[in-house]
Coordinates of C-alpha atoms and ligand atoms in Angstrom, one line a residue:
X1 CA 0.0 0.0 0.0
X2 CA 1.1 3.6 -0.6
X3 CA -0.2 6.7 1.2
X4 CA -2.1 9.1 -1.0
X5 CA -2.3 12.0 1.4
X6 CA -6.0 11.6 2.3
X7 CA -5.6 9.3 5.2
X8 CA -6.5 6.4 2.9
X9 CA -4.0 4.3 1.1
X10 CA -3.9 3.0 -2.4
X11 CA -3.9 -0.8 -2.4
X12 CA -1.4 -2.3 -4.9
X13 CA -4.2 -4.9 -5.4
X14 CA -6.4 -2.3 -7.1
X15 CA -3.5 -1.5 -9.5
X16 CA -3.6 -5.0 -10.9
X17 CA -6.8 -4.4 -13.0
X18 CA -8.7 -6.2 -14.3
X19 CA -8.6 -8.3 -11.2
X20 CA -8.4 -12.0 -12.1
X21 CA -10.0 -15.0 -10.6
X22 CA -8.3 -17.9 -8.7
X23 CA -8.6 -21.3 -10.2
X24 CA -6.3 -24.2 -9.5
X25 CA -3.7 -22.0 -7.9
X26 CA -3.5 -19.7 -10.9
X27 CA -4.8 -16.1 -11.3
X28 CA -6.6 -16.3 -14.6
X29 CA -9.0 -14.3 -16.8
X30 CA -12.5 -15.5 -17.6
X31 CA -12.7 -18.0 -20.5
X32 CA -15.0 -15.5 -22.2
X33 CA -12.5 -12.7 -21.6
X34 CA -15.4 -10.6 -20.1
X35 CA -15.0 -8.3 -17.2
X36 CA -17.5 -6.4 -15.0
X37 CA -17.4 -3.2 -12.9
X38 CA -17.5 -3.1 -9.1
X39 CA -18.8 0.3 -7.9
X40 CA -17.9 2.4 -4.9
X41 CA -21.4 3.0 -3.3
X42 CA -20.3 6.3 -1.7
X43 CA -19.7 7.9 -5.0
X44 CA -21.5 5.7 -7.6
X45 CA -18.2 5.5 -9.5
X46 CA -16.4 2.5 -10.8
X47 CA -13.8 1.2 -8.3
X48 CA -12.4 -1.8 -10.3
X49 CA -12.8 -4.1 -13.2
X50 CA -13.0 -7.7 -12.4
X51 CA -12.9 -10.9 -14.4
X52 CA -16.5 -12.1 -15.0
X53 CA -16.7 -15.8 -14.4
X54 CA -19.6 -17.9 -15.8
X55 CA -20.4 -21.6 -16.5
X56 CA -17.0 -22.3 -18.3
X57 CA -15.0 -20.9 -15.4
X58 CA -17.1 -22.7 -12.8
X59 CA -16.4 -25.9 -14.7
X60 CA -12.7 -25.3 -14.6
X61 CA -12.9 -24.4 -10.9
X62 CA -14.9 -27.5 -10.0
X63 CA -12.4 -29.7 -11.9
X64 CA -9.5 -28.0 -10.0
X65 CA -11.2 -28.5 -6.7
X66 CA -12.0 -32.1 -7.5
X67 CA -8.4 -32.8 -8.5
X68 CA -7.1 -31.2 -5.3
X69 CA -9.6 -33.3 -3.3
X70 CA -9.0 -36.7 -4.9
X71 CA -5.3 -36.1 -5.7
X72 CA -4.6 -36.0 -2.1
X73 CA -2.3 -33.0 -1.9
X74 CA -4.7 -31.6 0.6
X75 CA -5.9 -34.7 2.4
X76 CA -2.4 -36.1 2.7
X77 CA -1.4 -33.2 4.9
X78 CA -1.5 -34.0 8.6
X79 CA -4.2 -32.4 10.7
X80 CA -1.5 -30.3 12.3
X81 CA -0.3 -29.1 8.9
X82 CA -3.8 -28.1 7.8
X83 CA -4.4 -26.3 11.1
X84 CA -1.2 -24.4 10.7
X85 CA -2.1 -23.2 7.2
X86 CA -5.4 -21.8 8.6
X87 CA -3.4 -20.1 11.4
X88 CA -0.9 -18.7 8.9
X89 CA -3.9 -17.3 6.9
X90 CA -5.2 -15.6 10.1
X91 CA -1.8 -14.0 10.7
X92 CA -1.7 -12.8 7.1
X93 CA -5.1 -11.2 7.4
X94 CA -3.9 -9.3 10.5
X95 CA -0.7 -8.3 8.7
X96 CA -2.8 -6.9 5.8
X97 CA -5.6 -5.6 8.0
X98 CA -5.6 -2.0 7.0
X99 CA -5.6 -2.8 3.3
X100 CA -8.5 -5.3 3.7
X101 CA -10.5 -2.8 5.8
X102 CA -10.1 -0.2 3.1
X103 CA -11.0 -2.5 0.2
X104 CA -14.1 -3.7 2.2
X105 CA -15.2 -0.2 2.9
X106 CA -14.6 1.1 -0.7
X107 CA -16.4 -1.9 -2.3
X108 CA -19.3 -2.3 0.2
X109 CA -19.8 1.2 1.5
X110 CA -19.7 0.2 5.2
X111 CA -18.1 2.9 7.5
X112 CA -14.4 2.3 7.8
X113 CA -14.5 2.2 11.6
X114 CA -16.6 -1.0 11.4
X115 CA -14.3 -2.6 8.8
X116 CA -11.3 -1.9 10.9
X117 CA -12.9 -2.7 14.3
X118 CA -15.2 -5.5 13.3
X119 CA -15.0 -7.2 9.8
X120 CA -11.3 -7.7 9.5
X121 CA -10.4 -8.8 13.1
X122 CA -13.5 -11.1 13.2
X123 CA -12.3 -12.6 10.0
X124 CA -8.9 -13.4 11.4
X125 CA -10.6 -14.8 14.6
X126 CA -12.8 -17.1 12.5
X127 CA -9.8 -18.8 10.8
X128 CA -8.1 -19.1 14.1
X129 CA -11.1 -20.7 15.8
X130 CA -11.5 -23.3 13.0
X131 CA -7.7 -23.9 12.9
X132 CA -8.2 -25.3 16.4
X133 CA -10.9 -27.8 15.2
X134 CA -8.7 -29.5 12.6
X135 CA -6.9 -31.6 15.2
X136 CA -10.1 -32.4 17.1
X137 CA -12.4 -34.0 14.5
X138 CA -12.9 -37.4 16.0
X139 CA -15.0 -40.4 15.2
X140 CA -16.4 -42.7 17.8
X141 CA -16.3 -46.4 18.8
X142 CA -19.8 -47.9 18.8
X143 CA -20.8 -50.5 21.4
X144 CA -22.9 -52.6 18.9
X145 CA -24.7 -55.8 20.2
X146 CA -23.6 -58.0 17.3
X147 CA -21.0 -60.5 18.6
X148 CA -17.4 -60.2 17.6
X149 CA -17.8 -56.9 15.8
X150 CA -15.6 -53.9 16.2
X151 CA -17.5 -50.9 15.0
X152 CA -16.3 -47.3 14.7
X153 CA -17.0 -44.1 12.8
X154 CA -14.8 -41.9 10.8
X155 CA -15.7 -38.2 10.3
X156 CA -14.8 -37.4 6.7
X157 CA -15.0 -34.3 4.5
X158 CA -18.0 -34.0 2.2
X159 CA -15.7 -33.3 -0.8
X160 CA -16.0 -30.4 -3.3
X161 CA -18.0 -27.6 -1.8
X162 CA -19.6 -24.6 -3.6
X163 CA -20.1 -21.5 -1.5
X164 CA -22.2 -18.5 -2.6
X165 CA -22.2 -15.4 -0.5
X166 CA -23.9 -12.0 -0.4
X167 CA -22.5 -8.5 -0.4
X168 CA -23.4 -7.3 3.1
X169 CA -20.3 -8.6 5.0
X170 CA -18.2 -9.8 2.1
X171 CA -15.0 -10.7 4.0
X172 CA -16.7 -12.2 7.0
X173 CA -19.1 -14.2 4.8
X174 CA -16.0 -15.6 3.0
X175 CA -14.5 -16.5 6.4
X176 CA -17.7 -18.1 7.7
X177 CA -17.7 -20.3 4.6
X178 CA -14.1 -21.1 4.0
X179 CA -12.8 -21.6 7.5
X180 CA -15.0 -24.6 8.6
X181 CA -15.0 -26.1 5.1
X182 CA -11.2 -26.2 5.0
X183 CA -10.9 -27.2 8.6
X184 CA -12.9 -30.3 7.7
X185 CA -10.7 -31.1 4.7
X186 CA -13.0 -30.1 1.9
X187 CA -12.0 -28.2 -1.3
X188 CA -13.9 -25.1 -2.2
X189 CA -15.2 -22.9 -5.0
X190 CA -16.3 -19.6 -3.6
X191 CA -18.5 -17.2 -5.6
X192 CA -18.5 -13.7 -4.0
X193 CA -21.4 -11.3 -4.7
X194 CA -21.1 -9.3 -7.9
X195 CA -21.3 -6.1 -5.9
X196 CA -18.4 -6.9 -3.6
X197 CA -15.8 -9.2 -5.1
X198 CA -12.6 -7.4 -4.0
X199 CA -12.0 -8.5 -0.4
X200 CA -12.6 -12.2 -1.2
X201 CA -10.1 -12.0 -4.1
X202 CA -7.5 -10.3 -2.0
X203 CA -8.1 -13.0 0.6
X204 CA -7.5 -15.5 -2.2
X205 CA -4.0 -13.9 -2.6
X206 CA -3.4 -14.4 1.1
X207 CA -4.5 -18.1 0.8
X208 CA -1.9 -18.5 -1.9
X209 CA 0.8 -16.7 0.2
X210 CA -0.1 -18.9 3.2
X211 CA 0.8 -22.0 1.1
X212 CA -2.4 -23.9 0.7
X213 CA -2.0 -26.5 -2.1
X214 CA -3.3 -25.4 -5.5
X215 CA -7.0 -26.0 -6.2
X216 CA -8.0 -26.2 -2.5
X217 CA -9.5 -22.7 -2.7
X218 CA -10.9 -21.4 -5.9
X219 CA -12.6 -18.0 -6.1
X220 CA -14.8 -17.2 -9.1
X221 CA -16.4 -13.7 -9.2
X222 CA -19.4 -13.3 -11.5
X223 CA -23.1 -13.0 -11.5
X224 CA -25.7 -15.2 -9.7
X225 CA -27.7 -16.1 -12.8
X226 CA -24.6 -17.4 -14.6
X227 CA -21.7 -18.3 -12.3
X228 CA -23.9 -18.9 -9.2
X229 CA -26.5 -21.0 -11.0
X230 CA -23.8 -23.1 -12.7
X231 CA -22.2 -23.8 -9.4
X232 CA -25.5 -24.7 -7.7
X233 CA -26.4 -27.1 -10.5
X234 CA -23.0 -28.6 -11.1
X235 CA -23.1 -32.5 -11.0
X236 CA -19.6 -32.8 -9.5
X237 CA -20.3 -30.4 -6.6
X238 CA -21.0 -32.4 -3.4
X239 CA -22.4 -29.5 -1.3
X240 CA -23.6 -25.9 -1.6
X241 CA -23.4 -23.5 1.3
X242 CA -25.5 -20.4 0.5
X243 CA -26.1 -17.1 2.3
X244 CA -28.5 -14.6 0.7
X245 CA -32.2 -14.0 0.0
X246 CA -34.9 -16.6 0.7
X247 CA -36.0 -16.5 -2.9
X248 CA -32.5 -17.5 -4.3
X249 CA -32.1 -20.0 -1.5
X250 CA -35.2 -21.9 -2.8
X251 CA -33.6 -21.8 -6.3
X252 CA -30.4 -23.3 -4.9
X253 CA -32.3 -26.1 -3.3
X254 CA -34.2 -26.9 -6.5
X255 CA -30.9 -27.0 -8.4
X256 CA -29.5 -29.5 -5.9
X257 CA -32.0 -32.2 -6.8
X258 CA -30.3 -33.8 -9.7
X259 CA -27.2 -35.0 -7.9
X260 CA -28.7 -34.7 -4.4
X261 CA -25.9 -32.4 -3.3
X262 CA -26.1 -31.4 0.4
X263 CA -27.3 -27.8 1.0
X264 CA -27.2 -25.4 3.9
X265 CA -29.0 -22.1 3.7
X266 CA -28.7 -18.9 5.7
X267 CA -31.5 -16.7 4.4
X268 CA -33.5 -13.6 5.2
X269 CA -35.2 -12.3 8.3
X270 CA -37.7 -9.9 9.7
X271 CA -36.5 -10.0 13.3
X272 CA -38.5 -8.8 16.2
X273 CA -36.8 -6.6 18.9
X274 CA -38.9 -6.3 22.0
X275 CA -38.6 -3.7 24.7
X276 CA -40.4 -4.3 28.0
X277 CA -41.1 -1.4 30.3
X278 CA -38.8 -2.7 33.0
X279 CA -35.7 -2.5 30.7
X280 CA -33.1 0.1 31.2
X281 CA -34.6 2.3 28.5
X282 CA -31.6 4.4 27.5
X283 CA -29.6 1.2 27.0
X284 CA -32.6 -0.4 25.1
X285 CA -32.9 2.6 22.7
X286 CA -29.2 2.5 22.0
X287 CA -29.6 -1.3 21.4
X288 CA -32.6 -0.7 19.1
X289 CA -30.5 1.8 17.1
X290 CA -27.7 -0.7 16.7
X291 CA -30.2 -3.5 15.9
X292 CA -31.6 -1.7 12.8
X293 CA -29.0 0.8 11.7
X294 CA -25.8 -1.2 12.0
X295 CA -24.4 -1.8 8.4
X296 CA -27.1 0.5 7.0
X297 CA -29.7 -2.1 8.1
X298 CA -28.3 -4.5 5.5
X299 CA -28.0 -7.3 8.0
X300 CA -30.0 -10.6 7.8
X301 CA -30.6 -10.3 11.6
X302 CA -31.6 -6.6 11.5
X303 CA -34.1 -5.8 14.3
X304 CA -36.5 -4.4 11.8
X305 CA -39.7 -4.9 13.8
X306 CA -39.4 -3.0 17.1
X307 CA -42.1 -4.0 19.6
X308 CA -42.4 -1.5 22.4
X309 CA -44.6 -1.8 25.5
X310 CA -47.4 0.7 25.3
X311 CA -46.6 2.3 28.7
X312 CA -43.1 3.4 27.4
X313 CA -43.9 3.7 23.7
X314 CA -43.8 7.5 23.5
X315 CA -40.6 7.7 25.5
X316 CA -38.8 5.1 23.4
X317 CA -40.1 6.6 20.2
X318 CA -38.9 10.0 21.3
X319 CA -35.4 8.7 22.1
X320 CA -35.2 6.7 18.9
X321 CA -36.3 9.4 16.5
X322 CA -34.0 11.8 18.1
X323 CA -31.0 9.5 17.9
X324 CA -31.9 8.5 14.3
X325 CA -32.0 12.1 13.2
X326 CA -28.6 12.8 14.7
X327 CA -26.8 9.9 13.0
X328 CA -23.8 11.1 11.0
X329 CA -24.2 10.0 7.3
X330 CA -21.1 10.3 5.2
X331 CA -18.6 8.7 2.8
X332 CA -17.7 5.3 4.1
X333 CA -14.0 6.0 4.2
X334 CA -14.4 8.9 6.6
X335 CA -13.7 7.7 10.2
X336 CA -16.4 9.9 11.6
X337 CA -19.2 8.3 9.5
X338 CA -21.8 6.3 11.4
X339 CA -24.2 5.4 8.5
X340 CA -22.8 4.8 5.0
X341 CA -24.5 4.4 1.7
X342 CA -26.6 1.3 0.6
X343 CA -24.8 -1.2 -1.6
X344 CA -26.2 -0.2 -5.0
X345 CA -28.7 1.8 -7.0
X346 CA -30.9 -1.3 -7.1
X347 CA -30.9 -1.6 -3.4
X348 CA -31.6 2.1 -3.0
X349 CA -34.6 1.8 -5.2
X350 CA -35.8 -1.2 -3.3
X351 CA -35.5 0.5 0.1
X352 CA -37.1 3.8 -1.0
X353 CA -39.8 1.8 -2.7
X354 CA -40.6 0.2 0.6
X355 CA -40.7 3.6 2.3
X356 CA -43.2 4.7 -0.3
X357 CA -45.3 1.6 0.2
X358 CA -45.3 2.2 4.0
X359 CA -46.6 5.7 3.5
X360 CA -49.2 4.6 1.0
X361 CA -50.5 1.9 3.4
X362 CA -50.9 4.6 6.1
X363 CA -47.7 4.4 8.2
X364 CA -46.0 7.6 9.2
X365 CA -42.2 8.4 9.1
X366 CA -41.1 9.9 12.5
X367 CA -37.5 10.2 11.4
X368 CA -35.8 10.0 8.0
X369 CA -37.6 8.7 5.0
X370 CA -35.7 10.7 2.5
X371 CA -32.4 10.7 0.6
X372 CA -29.9 13.2 1.8
X373 CA -28.8 15.9 -0.6
X374 CA -25.6 17.9 -1.0
X375 CA -22.4 16.0 -1.5
X376 CA -24.1 12.7 -0.6
X377 CA -26.6 12.9 -3.5
X378 CA -24.2 10.9 -5.8
X379 CA -24.0 8.0 -3.5
X380 CA -26.7 5.5 -2.6
X381 CA -27.7 7.1 0.7
X382 CA -31.0 7.0 2.5
X383 CA -31.7 8.5 5.9
X384 CA -32.2 6.3 9.0
X385 CA -36.0 5.9 9.0
X386 CA -38.4 5.2 11.8
X387 CA -42.0 4.3 11.0
X388 CA -45.0 4.8 13.4
X389 CA -48.7 4.0 13.0
X390 CA -47.8 0.6 11.6
X391 CA -50.1 -2.4 11.6
X392 CA -48.7 -6.0 11.7
X393 CA -50.2 -6.8 8.3
X394 CA -48.6 -3.9 6.4
X395 CA -46.0 -4.7 3.8
X396 CA -43.2 -2.9 5.7
X397 CA -44.0 -5.0 8.8
X398 CA -43.9 -8.3 7.0
X399 CA -41.2 -8.1 4.2
X400 CA -37.5 -7.9 4.6
X401 CA -36.4 -4.4 3.6
X402 CA -32.7 -4.8 4.1
X403 CA -32.1 -1.1 4.7
X404 CA -32.1 1.4 7.6
X405 CA -35.9 1.2 8.1
X406 CA -37.5 0.2 11.4
X407 CA -41.2 -0.2 12.1
X408 CA -42.4 0.4 15.6
X409 CA -45.3 -1.5 17.0
X410 CA -46.8 -1.0 20.5
X411 CA -47.9 -4.1 22.6
X412 CA -49.6 -4.8 25.9
X413 CA -48.4 -8.2 27.3
X414 CA -45.9 -11.0 27.1
X415 CA -48.2 -13.7 25.4
X416 CA -49.5 -11.2 22.9
X417 CA -46.1 -9.9 21.9
X418 CA -44.6 -13.4 21.6
X419 CA -47.4 -14.5 19.3
X420 CA -47.1 -11.4 17.1
X421 CA -43.3 -11.6 17.0
X422 CA -43.6 -15.2 15.8
X423 CA -46.1 -14.4 13.1
X424 CA -43.6 -14.3 10.3
X425 CA -42.3 -16.6 7.6
X426 CA -38.9 -15.9 9.0
X427 CA -37.2 -17.0 12.2
X428 CA -33.6 -15.9 12.2
X429 CA -33.1 -13.7 15.3
X430 CA -34.9 -11.9 18.0
X431 CA -34.1 -9.3 20.7
X432 CA -35.5 -8.9 24.2
X433 CA -34.9 -6.0 26.6
X434 CA -35.9 -6.5 30.2
X435 CA -34.5 -6.7 33.7
X436 CA -37.0 -9.4 34.8
X437 CA -35.3 -12.8 34.8
X438 CA -38.7 -14.6 34.4
X439 CA -39.5 -12.7 31.2
X440 CA -36.0 -13.4 29.9
X441 CA -36.4 -17.1 30.0
X442 CA -40.1 -17.1 29.0
X443 CA -39.3 -15.1 25.9
X444 CA -36.2 -17.0 25.0
X445 CA -38.3 -20.2 25.0
X446 CA -41.3 -18.7 23.3
X447 CA -39.6 -17.0 20.3
X448 CA -39.2 -19.0 17.1
X449 CA -35.7 -17.9 16.1
X450 CA -32.3 -19.4 15.7
X451 CA -30.8 -16.8 18.0
X452 CA -32.2 -14.7 20.9
X453 CA -30.3 -11.7 22.2
X454 CA -31.2 -10.5 25.7
X455 CA -30.2 -6.9 26.6
X456 CA -27.9 -6.9 23.6
X457 CA -28.2 -7.3 19.8
X458 CA -26.1 -8.5 16.8
X459 CA -23.6 -10.4 18.8
X460 CA -21.6 -13.0 16.9
X461 CA -18.7 -15.2 17.8
X462 CA -17.0 -18.0 15.9
X463 CA -17.8 -20.4 18.8
X464 CA -21.5 -19.6 18.9
X465 CA -23.9 -21.5 16.5
X466 CA -25.9 -19.3 14.2
X467 CA -28.7 -20.1 11.7
X468 CA -32.4 -19.8 11.0
X469 CA -35.8 -21.3 11.9
X470 CA -38.6 -21.5 9.3
X471 CA -37.8 -19.8 6.0
X472 CA -34.6 -18.2 7.4
X473 CA -32.9 -21.4 6.3
X474 CA -31.4 -24.5 7.7
X475 CA -28.1 -25.8 9.0
X476 CA -25.9 -23.9 11.4
X477 CA -22.8 -21.9 10.9
X478 CA -20.1 -21.4 13.5
X479 CA -19.4 -23.3 16.7
X480 CA -19.0 -27.1 16.5
X481 CA -22.5 -27.2 15.0
X482 CA -21.1 -26.2 11.6
X483 CA -18.8 -29.3 11.5
X484 CA -21.8 -31.4 10.8
X485 CA -22.4 -29.4 7.6
X486 CA -18.9 -30.0 6.2
X487 CA -18.3 -33.6 7.2
X488 CA -20.1 -36.9 6.8
X489 CA -19.9 -40.0 9.0
X490 CA -18.7 -43.3 7.8
X491 CA -19.4 -46.4 9.9
X492 CA -16.8 -49.2 9.8
X493 CA -17.7 -52.8 10.8
X494 CA -14.8 -55.1 11.4
X495 CA -15.4 -58.8 12.1
X496 CA -12.9 -59.9 14.7
X497 CA -13.8 -63.6 14.7
Ligands
LIG501 P1 -29.2 -12.7 -3.5 O1 -29.6 -12.5 -4.9 O2 -29.8 -13.8 -2.7 O3 -27.6 -12.9 -3.6 C1 -26.8 -13.7 -2.8 C2 -25.8 -14.5 -3.6 O4 -26.5 -15.4 -4.5 C3 -25.0 -13.6 -4.6 O5 -23.7 -14.1 -4.7 C4 -25.7 -13.7 -5.9 O6 -25.0 -13.4 -7.0 C5 -26.1 -15.2 -5.8 N1 -27.2 -15.6 -6.7 C6 -28.2 -14.8 -7.2 N2 -29.0 -15.5 -8.0 C7 -28.5 -16.8 -8.0 C8 -28.9 -18.0 -8.7 N3 -30.0 -18.0 -9.5 N4 -28.2 -19.1 -8.5 C9 -27.1 -19.0 -7.7 N5 -26.7 -17.9 -7.1 C10 -27.4 -16.8 -7.2 O7 -29.3 -11.4 -2.8 P2 -29.2 -9.9 -3.4 O8 -29.7 -9.8 -4.8 O9 -27.8 -9.5 -3.2 O10 -30.1 -9.1 -2.4 C11 -31.5 -9.2 -2.6 C12 -32.2 -9.2 -1.2 O11 -31.8 -10.4 -0.6 C13 -31.8 -8.2 -0.3 O12 -32.5 -7.0 -0.5 C14 -32.1 -8.8 1.0 O13 -33.4 -8.7 1.3 C15 -31.7 -10.2 0.8 N6 -30.4 -10.6 1.3 C16 -30.3 -11.3 2.4 C17 -29.0 -11.6 2.9 C18 -28.8 -12.3 4.2 O14 -27.7 -12.4 4.7 N7 -29.8 -13.0 4.7 C19 -27.9 -11.2 2.2 C20 -28.0 -10.4 1.0 C21 -29.3 -10.2 0.6 P3 -24.9 -11.9 -7.5 O15 -23.5 -11.6 -7.0 O16 -25.0 -11.8 -8.9 O17 -26.0 -11.1 -6.8
LIG502 MG1 -18.8 -2.5 -5.0

């Protein structure tokens, strides 16, 4: 990196345009020769040109991953050697932290303070946590009742794994996918989102630098309808791990039918965040802000339905609208920025479309609801928006908006709010704010969600399982739960007679 006098640095990676894809240990152009633009959402300007992978490139990447898996260069390494490669990668991520943070922020639009303080260090942590599992993947001996039989299990990798990720946390999503898959001994083809290919490709360079055998990690940027669909349908892919919209998740599942590849899905949400009157309200308001506005609301767990007890509704709404109106919007690379732009023009139109729909259906914006003008007019910005006078059956209270838009809904009692909170096709996350220990456990049990946060929100850790109920998907990421998604169990019977 070289300093350019603005407090930001120019990544040497960005000089190597068009940026190539990683297949079989080589950095190559697309077979078609095509490239696509990735945009800086703060300015709407082209940031880089990237090789556009499609079916042909996916075919090559799958062949490379298959060769690496069957050829044994990867599986012949000892567990300790594989663990060390993951640790080395974590070290390299830390050594290149500032460059990765800037690439992430330029490509995605998230404020730099979060890329520096969250995305990059958590990515390194993730590889380190899973490096520890490599030497601890054990089978079992089984006390069968058939005479003279010695029976045991082996925990084996699934094989060639396709991983398709979204644009909201590009680097962390790559880590959530790659780290456990590699720890379990699989080989991978990763397709980053078309909007944010850069950090995953830079990570690919670090994978090479760390010394992973060629073909173990392949990274093919491109579009969902072409590269993504080819990967999802490929007959030689043993498993797909997908994070993204519920709609595309269903398509992935349909595409898996022909070769019955295994599928795990981490999909959308419309998560309830519930404030009881006995909560520390100042703390809860801050929590509600973080729940919906973190990452511009482009978070699958976003606390987008805010249920507030009627007795404290006005007080909470006052605090929330005040805090929302004071949030500092700005270019993502500015360290003072709290809310950056949305990812794209398309997402901007989607979010402002929902705001219009909310108003048309009779809800009222108490804060935000507009696009900021001045020097932010070029980027994909929308103000942090709080809706009041919302009914549970309105579009904005049911559908995932994936933007900085929260609907507030008053409630009267515990049973009522639990039932209303659960009335959703989704079940990814939920928040509860109360100082009453009985309510804590009642609500934790009652809410149909893969994660329940109490007096906190949006907490993640490589050791804690994460995933959805209902149409928020299935399978778990992180913790030892994810090991089941990337291994299969072989039972061995040995006749000792
Ligand atoms: P998406 O379409 O589900 O994209 C997720 C990933 O799937 C991207 O890599 C995408 O490729 C790929 N993809 C798209 N169509 C595909 C297909 N037919 N076969 C295989 N892969 C395919 O999500 P999006 O378009 O980025 O966002 C749309 C909405 O999805 C958002 O507004 C939000 O509501 C939701 N979303 C949820 C999450 C989450 O974490 N739960 C994350 C992102 C978005 P491209 O790179 O070409 O898009
Ligand atoms: Mg971009």
